[in-house]
Coordinates of C-alpha atoms and ligand atoms in Angstrom, one line a residue:
X261 CA -163.4 115.5 73.3
X262 CA -160.2 117.4 74.4
X263 CA -160.3 119.1 77.6
X264 CA -159.7 122.8 76.0
X265 CA -163.0 121.9 73.6
X266 CA -165.1 121.1 76.6
X267 CA -163.9 124.2 78.4
X268 CA -165.0 126.0 75.8
X269 CA -168.3 124.7 75.6
X270 CA -168.9 125.3 78.9
X271 CA -167.4 128.8 79.1
X272 CA -169.7 129.3 76.4
X273 CA -172.7 128.2 78.4
X274 CA -171.9 130.2 81.8
X275 CA -171.4 133.6 80.2
X276 CA -174.5 132.9 77.6
X277 CA -172.8 132.6 74.6
X278 CA -174.9 129.6 73.5
X279 CA -177.6 127.4 75.3
X280 CA -178.7 124.4 74.3
X281 CA -182.0 124.7 72.4
X282 CA -185.6 124.0 74.3
X283 CA -183.3 122.8 77.2
X284 CA -185.6 122.6 80.2
X285 CA -187.0 120.1 77.8
X286 CA -183.1 118.1 78.0
X287 CA -182.3 120.0 75.0
X288 CA -182.7 119.3 71.0
X289 CA -179.9 117.0 69.8
X290 CA -177.7 119.3 67.5
X291 CA -179.7 122.8 67.6
X292 CA -178.6 125.8 70.2
X293 CA -179.6 128.8 70.7
X294 CA -178.0 132.2 71.0
X295 CA -177.6 134.0 74.3
X296 CA -177.0 137.3 74.7
X297 CA -173.9 137.7 73.7
X298 CA -173.2 135.0 71.4
X299 CA -176.1 137.2 69.3
X300 CA -173.3 140.2 69.6
X301 CA -170.8 138.2 68.7
X302 CA -172.7 135.9 65.9
X303 CA -174.2 139.7 64.1
X304 CA -170.7 141.4 64.0
X305 CA -169.6 138.2 62.1
X306 CA -171.9 138.7 60.3
X307 CA -171.6 142.6 59.4
X308 CA -167.7 142.1 59.1
X309 CA -168.6 139.5 55.8
X310 CA -171.2 141.2 54.1
X311 CA -168.8 144.8 54.4
X312 CA -166.0 142.3 53.2
X313 CA -168.3 141.3 50.3
X314 CA -170.7 142.9 49.5
X315 CA -170.6 147.3 50.7
X316 CA -166.8 146.6 49.6
X317 CA -166.7 145.2 46.0
X318 CA -169.0 147.5 43.6
X319 CA -169.9 144.1 41.3
X320 CA -171.6 142.1 44.5
X321 CA -175.1 142.8 45.6
X322 CA -176.9 141.2 48.5
X323 CA -180.2 138.9 48.4
X324 CA -182.3 137.5 51.4
X325 CA -184.8 134.5 49.9
X326 CA -186.7 132.2 51.4
X327 CA -186.5 129.3 53.1
X328 CA -189.0 127.4 51.4
X329 CA -188.9 127.5 47.9
X330 CA -190.3 125.1 45.1
X331 CA -189.7 121.7 45.4
X332 CA -188.5 121.7 42.0
X333 CA -186.0 124.1 42.8
X334 CA -184.1 120.1 45.0
X335 CA -185.0 118.1 42.0
X336 CA -183.0 120.8 39.8
X337 CA -180.1 121.6 42.0
X338 CA -179.4 117.6 42.4
X339 CA -180.2 117.5 46.5
X340 CA -183.4 115.1 45.9
X341 CA -180.9 112.7 43.9
X342 CA -177.6 113.3 45.4
X343 CA -177.3 115.0 48.5
X344 CA -177.1 112.2 50.7
X345 CA -174.4 110.8 53.3
X346 CA -173.8 107.0 53.9
X347 CA -174.6 105.5 56.8
X348 CA -174.0 102.7 59.0
X349 CA -174.9 100.9 62.4
X350 CA -173.4 99.1 64.7
X351 CA -175.6 96.1 65.8
X352 CA -174.7 95.9 69.0
X353 CA -173.9 99.6 70.3
X354 CA -177.1 100.4 68.3
X355 CA -175.0 103.5 66.8
X356 CA -174.7 105.2 63.7
X357 CA -172.1 106.7 62.0
X358 CA -171.3 108.2 58.5
X359 CA -169.6 105.3 56.4
X360 CA -167.1 108.0 55.0
X361 CA -166.7 109.8 58.9
X362 CA -165.5 106.1 60.2
X363 CA -163.0 105.1 58.1
X364 CA -161.6 108.9 58.2
X365 CA -161.0 109.0 62.0
X366 CA -159.5 105.5 60.9
X367 CA -156.9 107.0 59.1
X368 CA -156.3 110.1 61.3
X369 CA -155.0 107.3 63.8
X370 CA -152.7 105.9 61.3
X371 CA -152.0 109.6 60.8
X372 CA -151.5 110.2 64.5
X373 CA -148.7 106.7 64.6
X374 CA -146.5 108.4 61.5
X375 CA -146.5 111.8 63.8
X376 CA -145.7 110.2 67.0
X377 CA -142.9 108.5 64.9
X378 CA -141.7 111.4 63.9
X379 CA -142.0 113.0 67.2
X380 CA -139.7 110.4 68.8
X381 CA -136.9 110.5 65.9
X382 CA -136.8 114.4 66.8
X383 CA -135.9 113.6 70.2
X384 CA -133.3 111.6 69.2
X385 CA -131.9 113.1 66.8
X386 CA -132.4 117.0 67.9
X387 CA -131.0 119.5 65.2
X388 CA -129.8 117.0 62.5
X389 CA -134.0 115.6 62.3
X390 CA -135.1 116.3 58.7
X391 CA -138.7 115.2 58.8
X392 CA -139.0 115.1 54.7
X393 CA -135.6 112.5 54.5
X394 CA -137.3 110.8 57.4
X395 CA -140.6 110.2 55.4
X396 CA -139.2 109.1 52.4
X397 CA -136.8 106.5 54.1
X398 CA -138.3 104.9 57.4
X399 CA -139.4 101.9 57.1
X400 CA -142.2 101.6 59.4
X401 CA -143.6 105.6 57.6
X402 CA -143.7 104.2 54.6
X403 CA -145.9 101.1 54.9
X404 CA -148.2 103.1 57.1
X405 CA -148.2 106.3 54.5
X406 CA -149.1 103.0 51.7
X407 CA -151.6 102.0 54.0
X408 CA -153.6 105.3 54.6
X409 CA -152.9 106.0 50.7
X410 CA -154.8 102.5 49.8
X411 CA -157.6 103.3 52.0
X412 CA -157.7 106.6 51.0
X413 CA -158.5 105.6 47.3
X414 CA -160.6 102.8 47.7
X415 CA -163.1 104.8 49.7
X416 CA -163.2 107.8 47.1
X417 CA -163.4 105.4 44.0
X418 CA -166.3 103.3 45.8
X419 CA -167.9 106.9 47.6
X420 CA -168.0 108.6 43.6
X421 CA -169.4 105.0 42.0
X422 CA -171.8 105.5 45.0
X423 CA -170.7 101.7 45.1
X424 CA -172.3 101.3 49.2
X425 CA -171.4 97.4 48.8
X426 CA -167.9 98.2 48.9
X427 CA -167.6 100.9 51.0
X428 CA -168.7 98.1 53.8
X429 CA -166.6 95.3 52.2
X430 CA -163.7 98.4 53.1
X431 CA -164.7 99.0 56.7
X432 CA -164.9 94.9 57.2
X433 CA -160.8 94.6 55.5
X434 CA -159.5 97.7 57.7
X435 CA -161.5 95.6 60.6
X436 CA -162.8 98.7 61.8
X437 CA -164.1 98.7 65.5
X438 CA -167.7 100.3 66.9
X439 CA -165.6 103.4 69.0
X440 CA -168.7 102.1 71.8
X441 CA -169.0 98.1 71.4
X442 CA -165.2 97.4 70.2
X443 CA -167.3 94.8 67.7
X444 CA -167.5 95.2 63.9
X445 CA -171.0 93.5 64.0
X446 CA -172.0 96.1 61.2
X447 CA -175.1 96.7 59.3
X448 CA -174.8 97.0 55.2
X449 CA -174.4 100.8 54.4
X450 CA -177.1 103.0 53.3
X451 CA -177.6 106.0 51.8
X452 CA -179.5 108.9 53.8
X453 CA -180.8 112.3 52.6
X454 CA -180.0 115.0 54.4
X455 CA -183.0 117.4 53.6
X456 CA -185.8 118.0 56.3
X457 CA -189.5 117.4 54.9
X458 CA -192.5 119.0 55.6
X459 CA -195.5 119.9 54.0
X460 CA -196.9 122.8 52.7
X461 CA -200.9 124.0 52.9
X462 CA -203.5 122.9 55.1
X463 CA -205.6 120.6 53.2
X464 CA -204.5 116.8 53.6
X465 CA -205.5 116.6 49.9
X466 CA -203.7 119.4 48.2
X467 CA -200.7 119.7 50.5
X468 CA -197.6 119.2 48.5
X469 CA -194.3 118.2 50.3
X470 CA -191.4 121.2 50.1
X471 CA -188.1 120.9 52.1
X472 CA -186.3 123.2 54.4
X473 CA -183.2 124.4 52.4
X474 CA -179.9 122.8 53.4
X475 CA -177.8 125.7 51.2
X476 CA -178.8 129.0 51.0
X477 CA -177.2 129.5 47.1
X478 CA -180.4 127.9 45.3
X479 CA -182.2 131.2 46.1
X480 CA -179.1 133.1 44.6
X481 CA -179.6 130.6 41.6
X482 CA -183.3 130.9 40.9
X483 CA -182.9 134.7 41.6
X484 CA -179.7 135.6 38.8
X485 CA -182.1 136.8 36.2
X486 CA -184.3 139.2 38.9
X487 CA -181.1 140.2 40.4
X488 CA -178.7 140.8 37.1
X489 CA -181.7 142.5 35.4
X490 CA -183.1 145.5 38.1
X491 CA -179.1 146.1 39.3
X492 CA -178.3 146.2 35.3
X493 CA -174.6 144.5 36.9
X494 CA -172.8 143.6 33.9
X495 CA -170.6 140.2 34.3
X496 CA -168.2 139.6 36.3
X497 CA -170.6 140.0 39.4
X498 CA -171.6 138.0 42.7
X499 CA -174.6 138.3 44.7
X500 CA -174.6 137.4 47.9
X501 CA -176.9 136.6 51.3
X502 CA -176.7 134.7 54.7
X503 CA -179.5 133.4 56.1
X504 CA -180.2 130.0 57.5
X505 CA -179.8 126.2 56.0
X506 CA -181.2 122.9 57.1
X507 CA -179.4 119.2 57.1
X508 CA -180.8 116.2 58.7
X509 CA -177.2 115.6 59.8
X510 CA -177.0 111.7 60.7
X511 CA -173.8 112.2 63.6
X512 CA -174.6 115.0 66.0
X513 CA -171.5 116.4 67.5
X514 CA -168.4 119.2 68.5
X515 CA -171.3 121.1 69.6
X516 CA -172.2 124.2 66.9
X517 CA -169.5 122.7 64.4
X518 CA -172.0 120.4 62.8
X519 CA -175.6 121.2 63.5
X520 CA -179.1 120.4 62.1
X521 CA -180.5 124.1 61.8
X522 CA -177.2 126.8 61.3
X523 CA -176.4 129.7 59.1
X524 CA -174.1 130.0 55.5
X525 CA -173.0 133.2 54.3
X526 CA -172.7 132.4 50.3
X527 CA -171.7 134.2 47.5
X528 CA -172.1 133.2 43.9
X529 CA -170.1 134.7 41.2
X530 CA -170.9 134.8 37.9
X531 CA -168.5 134.8 34.7
X532 CA -167.7 133.3 31.4
X533 CA -167.3 130.2 30.5
X534 CA -163.4 129.4 30.2
X535 CA -162.0 131.8 33.2
X536 CA -163.4 129.7 35.9
X537 CA -159.3 128.3 37.0
X538 CA -158.7 132.1 36.9
X539 CA -161.7 133.4 39.4
X540 CA -161.4 130.1 41.4
X541 CA -157.7 130.7 42.4
X542 CA -158.8 134.7 42.9
X543 CA -161.6 133.9 45.5
X544 CA -159.7 131.1 47.3
X545 CA -157.0 134.6 47.9
X546 CA -159.1 136.8 48.6
X547 CA -161.2 135.1 51.4
X548 CA -157.9 133.6 52.9
X549 CA -156.7 137.0 53.0
X550 CA -160.4 138.2 55.0
X551 CA -159.6 135.3 57.7
X552 CA -156.1 136.2 58.0
X553 CA -157.2 140.4 58.5
X554 CA -159.8 139.6 61.1
X555 CA -156.4 139.4 62.7
X556 CA -156.6 135.4 63.7
X557 CA -153.6 133.4 63.3
X558 CA -152.3 132.7 59.6
X559 CA -150.9 129.3 60.3
X560 CA -153.9 128.2 62.1
X561 CA -155.6 127.9 58.4
X562 CA -155.2 125.8 55.5
X563 CA -156.0 124.7 52.3
X564 CA -157.1 121.4 51.2
X565 CA -158.3 120.6 48.1
X566 CA -161.6 118.0 47.7
X567 CA -160.8 114.9 46.2
X568 CA -164.6 114.0 46.2
X569 CA -166.3 116.1 44.9
X570 CA -170.0 117.2 45.5
X571 CA -172.7 116.3 42.5
X572 CA -172.3 119.8 41.3
X573 CA -168.4 121.1 41.5
X574 CA -165.7 120.6 39.1
X575 CA -163.3 121.6 41.7
X576 CA -163.5 122.7 45.1
X577 CA -161.1 123.3 47.9
X578 CA -161.9 124.0 52.0
X579 CA -160.0 126.2 54.0
X580 CA -159.6 124.6 56.8
X581 CA -159.4 126.0 60.9
X582 CA -157.5 124.5 63.2
X583 CA -160.2 123.5 65.6
X584 CA -159.2 121.8 69.3
X585 CA -160.5 118.4 67.0
X586 CA -157.9 118.9 64.4
X587 CA -158.2 121.0 61.6
X588 CA -161.4 120.9 59.4
X589 CA -163.4 122.6 57.1
X590 CA -164.9 126.1 57.8
X591 CA -165.0 127.8 54.1
X592 CA -166.2 126.4 50.8
X593 CA -164.9 127.4 47.7
X594 CA -166.2 125.8 44.9
X595 CA -166.2 126.0 40.7
X596 CA -169.5 125.1 39.9
X597 CA -169.8 125.6 36.4
X598 CA -172.8 126.2 34.7
X599 CA -174.6 123.0 36.5
X600 CA -176.9 124.8 38.8
X601 CA -178.3 127.8 36.2
X602 CA -178.6 124.9 33.4
X603 CA -180.6 122.7 35.7
X604 CA -182.7 125.4 36.7
X605 CA -183.3 126.1 33.3
X606 CA -184.9 122.3 32.0
X607 CA -186.7 122.3 35.0
X608 CA -188.6 125.8 34.9
X609 CA -188.5 125.5 30.7
X610 CA -187.4 129.4 31.6
X611 CA -184.5 130.5 29.6
X612 CA -181.7 131.8 31.7
X613 CA -178.9 133.4 30.2
X614 CA -176.7 136.1 29.9
X615 CA -176.3 138.8 26.5
X616 CA -172.3 139.6 26.8
X617 CA -172.8 143.3 25.1
X618 CA -168.9 142.9 24.8
X619 CA -168.2 139.7 22.7
X620 CA -171.7 140.1 21.7
X621 CA -173.0 136.5 22.6
X622 CA -175.3 135.2 25.1
X623 CA -174.0 132.6 27.1
X624 CA -175.6 130.8 30.6
X625 CA -172.7 132.0 33.5
X626 CA -170.1 129.9 34.9
X627 CA -170.4 130.6 38.9
X628 CA -167.8 130.4 41.5
X629 CA -169.3 130.2 45.0
X630 CA -167.6 130.9 48.3
X631 CA -169.7 129.3 51.1
X632 CA -168.8 129.8 54.9
X633 CA -171.1 128.8 58.0
X634 CA -171.6 131.3 60.2
X635 CA -171.5 129.1 63.4
X636 CA -168.3 127.3 62.1
X637 CA -166.7 130.6 61.9
X638 CA -168.5 131.6 65.1
X639 CA -166.5 128.7 66.6
X640 CA -163.7 129.5 65.4
X641 CA -162.8 132.7 66.8
X642 CA -164.2 131.3 69.9
X643 CA -161.1 128.5 69.4
X644 CA -158.8 130.9 68.4
X645 CA -159.5 133.4 71.2
X646 CA -159.5 131.9 74.5
X647 CA -157.0 131.9 76.3
X648 CA -156.2 130.6 80.3
X649 CA -153.6 133.1 81.4
X650 CA -151.9 131.5 85.0
X651 CA -149.4 133.8 86.1
X652 CA -152.8 136.6 85.3
X653 CA -154.9 134.4 86.8
X654 CA -157.8 134.9 84.5
X655 CA -159.8 133.6 81.6
X656 CA -158.9 135.6 78.3
X657 CA -161.2 135.5 75.7
X658 CA -158.5 137.5 73.2
X659 CA -161.5 138.3 69.8
X660 CA -160.8 140.9 67.7
X661 CA -161.8 144.3 68.8
X662 CA -164.5 144.3 65.3
X663 CA -165.7 141.3 66.6
X664 CA -166.3 141.4 70.6
X665 CA -169.4 141.2 71.2
X666 CA -169.1 144.1 74.0
X667 CA -166.6 147.2 73.2
X668 CA -166.1 148.9 76.2
X669 CA -167.4 148.9 80.0
X670 CA -167.5 151.5 82.3
X671 CA -167.6 151.3 86.1
X672 CA -167.8 153.8 88.9
X673 CA -165.3 152.6 91.5
X674 CA -168.0 152.8 94.1
X675 CA -171.9 153.7 94.0
X676 CA -171.2 157.5 95.6
X677 CA -173.0 159.5 93.5
X678 CA -170.8 161.6 91.8
X679 CA -169.0 158.7 90.7
X680 CA -171.7 157.2 89.0
X681 CA -173.2 160.4 87.5
X682 CA -169.9 160.5 85.9
X683 CA -169.9 157.3 84.7
X684 CA -173.1 157.1 83.4
X685 CA -172.4 160.8 81.4
X686 CA -169.8 158.9 79.7
X687 CA -171.6 155.7 79.1
X688 CA -174.5 157.5 77.4
X689 CA -171.7 159.3 75.2
X690 CA -170.2 156.7 74.3
X691 CA -172.5 153.8 73.6
X692 CA -174.1 155.6 70.3
X693 CA -170.9 154.2 68.7
X694 CA -169.9 151.4 70.5
X695 CA -172.0 148.6 72.5
X696 CA -171.5 149.2 75.6
X697 CA -171.8 147.8 79.3
X698 CA -172.0 149.7 82.8
X699 CA -171.4 147.9 86.3
X700 CA -171.7 148.9 89.8
X701 CA -171.6 146.2 91.6
X702 CA -168.5 143.9 93.3
X703 CA -165.0 144.3 93.4
X704 CA -163.3 146.2 90.1
X705 CA -161.2 143.1 90.0
X706 CA -163.9 141.2 89.8
X707 CA -165.5 143.4 86.9
X708 CA -162.2 143.3 84.5
X709 CA -161.8 139.3 85.4
X710 CA -165.8 139.0 83.9
X711 CA -164.8 141.9 81.3
X712 CA -161.7 140.2 80.0
X713 CA -163.9 136.7 79.9
X714 CA -166.1 138.0 77.6
X715 CA -163.4 139.7 75.4
X716 CA -164.4 143.2 76.2
X717 CA -161.2 145.5 74.7
X718 CA -161.8 148.5 76.9
X719 CA -162.7 149.0 80.7
X720 CA -163.7 152.9 81.6
X721 CA -163.1 153.3 85.6
X722 CA -164.3 156.9 87.0
X723 CA -162.2 156.7 90.7
X724 CA -162.2 159.4 93.1
X725 CA -159.9 161.2 91.6
X726 CA -161.8 161.8 88.5
X727 CA -164.1 164.8 89.6
X728 CA -160.6 166.3 90.6
X729 CA -158.5 165.8 87.9
X730 CA -161.2 165.2 85.0
X731 CA -159.3 161.9 84.1
X732 CA -160.6 158.3 84.3
X733 CA -158.3 155.0 83.9
X734 CA -158.9 152.9 80.5
X735 CA -157.9 149.6 80.7
X736 CA -156.8 147.4 77.8
X737 CA -158.0 144.1 78.0
X738 CA -155.0 141.9 76.0
X739 CA -151.8 144.1 78.1
X740 CA -153.8 145.0 81.2
X741 CA -152.3 148.7 80.7
X742 CA -154.1 151.4 82.5
X743 CA -153.6 154.8 81.1
X744 CA -154.9 158.0 83.0
X745 CA -157.8 159.8 80.2
X746 CA -159.0 163.1 80.1
X747 CA -162.7 163.1 80.0
X748 CA -162.8 165.6 76.8
X749 CA -160.1 162.9 75.5
X750 CA -161.6 159.7 76.1
X751 CA -163.8 159.9 72.4
X752 CA -160.4 160.4 70.1
X753 CA -158.9 157.9 72.7
X754 CA -161.6 154.8 71.9
X755 CA -160.5 156.0 68.4
X756 CA -157.7 155.4 68.2
X757 CA -158.0 151.6 69.4
X758 CA -161.1 150.3 67.1
Ligands
LIG939 N1 -173.4 125.7 49.0 C1 -172.7 125.1 49.2 C2 -172.5 124.5 50.4 O1 -173.5 124.3 51.0 P1 -171.0 122.9 51.7 O2 -169.5 122.4 51.7 O3 -171.9 121.7 51.9 O4 -171.1 123.7 50.3 C3 -170.9 125.1 53.4 O5 -171.7 123.9 53.3 C4 -170.0 125.4 54.7 O6 -171.8 125.8 55.0 C5 -169.1 124.7 55.6 O7 -167.9 125.3 54.5 C6 -169.6 124.9 56.7 O8 -168.9 125.8 57.3 C7 -171.4 125.2 56.7 N2 -171.6 124.0 57.3 C8 -172.7 122.7 56.5 N3 -172.8 122.0 56.9 C9 -173.1 122.9 58.2 C10 -173.6 121.9 59.6 N4 -174.2 121.1 59.8 N5 -173.4 122.6 60.6 C11 -172.9 124.0 60.4 N6 -172.2 124.6 59.1 C12 -172.0 123.9 58.4

């Protein structure tokens, strides 16, 4: 784990963004609780998404479906049969791994070697260096790239045909060692279903197996007709929802990046068959623009087309974000065809069709899905905002203003009654519209530092002059510039900032 990532994790705990679940019992692996600031940030991300997807689009509506669903839902969706990860254990360390991730990590190591060669050549040749040409002509780079391509191709072939023996063979062929024991003493590769199973009903005889949903999407599919009929939406239209999902992940790593209980923000966009390529491209662009519009750095995002497709997908890509541990999936855009609706039709025996009056035809709609993990988005925002400014001797959380848990802090410089009265009046007035924080304790410097560290964009200070000149000081988090603003102009000033 990088030093930066370790710092971000401890920052989350120190300031009450995120705690380990049931920490007093030493925590529960890959399960986390959001603290007072965490829940504010999370709610702001949710609102930002909901506004962009549901409120700003006349043809997208929202729902909130239940976590428990009829077990046939998961038979139909393919999750009972195909929602598996290949796992492998090292017999010496007794550590368990996802076999495909082990191989991917190995590929990453080879890629790092290529990058090292490129860096060296860059230093050697300076401005004359041409990376493209170097990649095409340097024998060592070519050999390594060939090695990577062969491994990827072999791995994808095995994964697609569920050839577990083939994956084991590949792991042996590339002499993959366990990162803990350093040995190649592996078990066979086995499939592991990621769904959590429990029982519904209190009676042993009559209770039946039920699953915690591994994605929110199925709640949308099974409600397609309910929503379409009650809202009278015409295709193309979308259904969105935000909710919890559960996956019994084999390896729990990277803090809230991969959790066993997490939240998704998903939207299924129902379209005419044959229009899927066009809409797939449309949603790819639209979703990427959403990330950029937040004010996060463009260069931290990239698309990655899937080579190994999920059981439901016709084509799919990830929007990846540059986390401190590399570019990783943040959001998925999937072209799901009519797979899910057809499957639910089969299993339920109910007709799920849409009558398109424009073309006078009935059909099962195709679907483009956008699916983003709320917790991953939370982590991306934190990673992109966390700064250590040595020159100003401060830790800064440069969150987009819209997402900041607290928008404005109000401080009386001292505990003097007259300053406290003015500060309280300001707080009461602006807290109606913006989430505010009030504090009297500690030096003003310390109070500013604390707000910088949690990402509060503005601090208002009432000082000894305020009563006389009817002005306060407003300090900006990013520039640290302080401006004198008249008491009756505070709201106007704030309005201009947000
Ligand atoms: N309905 C489609 C679907 O669930 P997915 O790619 O498996 O697709 C979508 O998941 C998003 O959910 C991912 O891009 C990621 O942001 C988030 N996600 C998936 N598994 C997660 C986990 N274990 N912990 C946190 N977020 C997760």
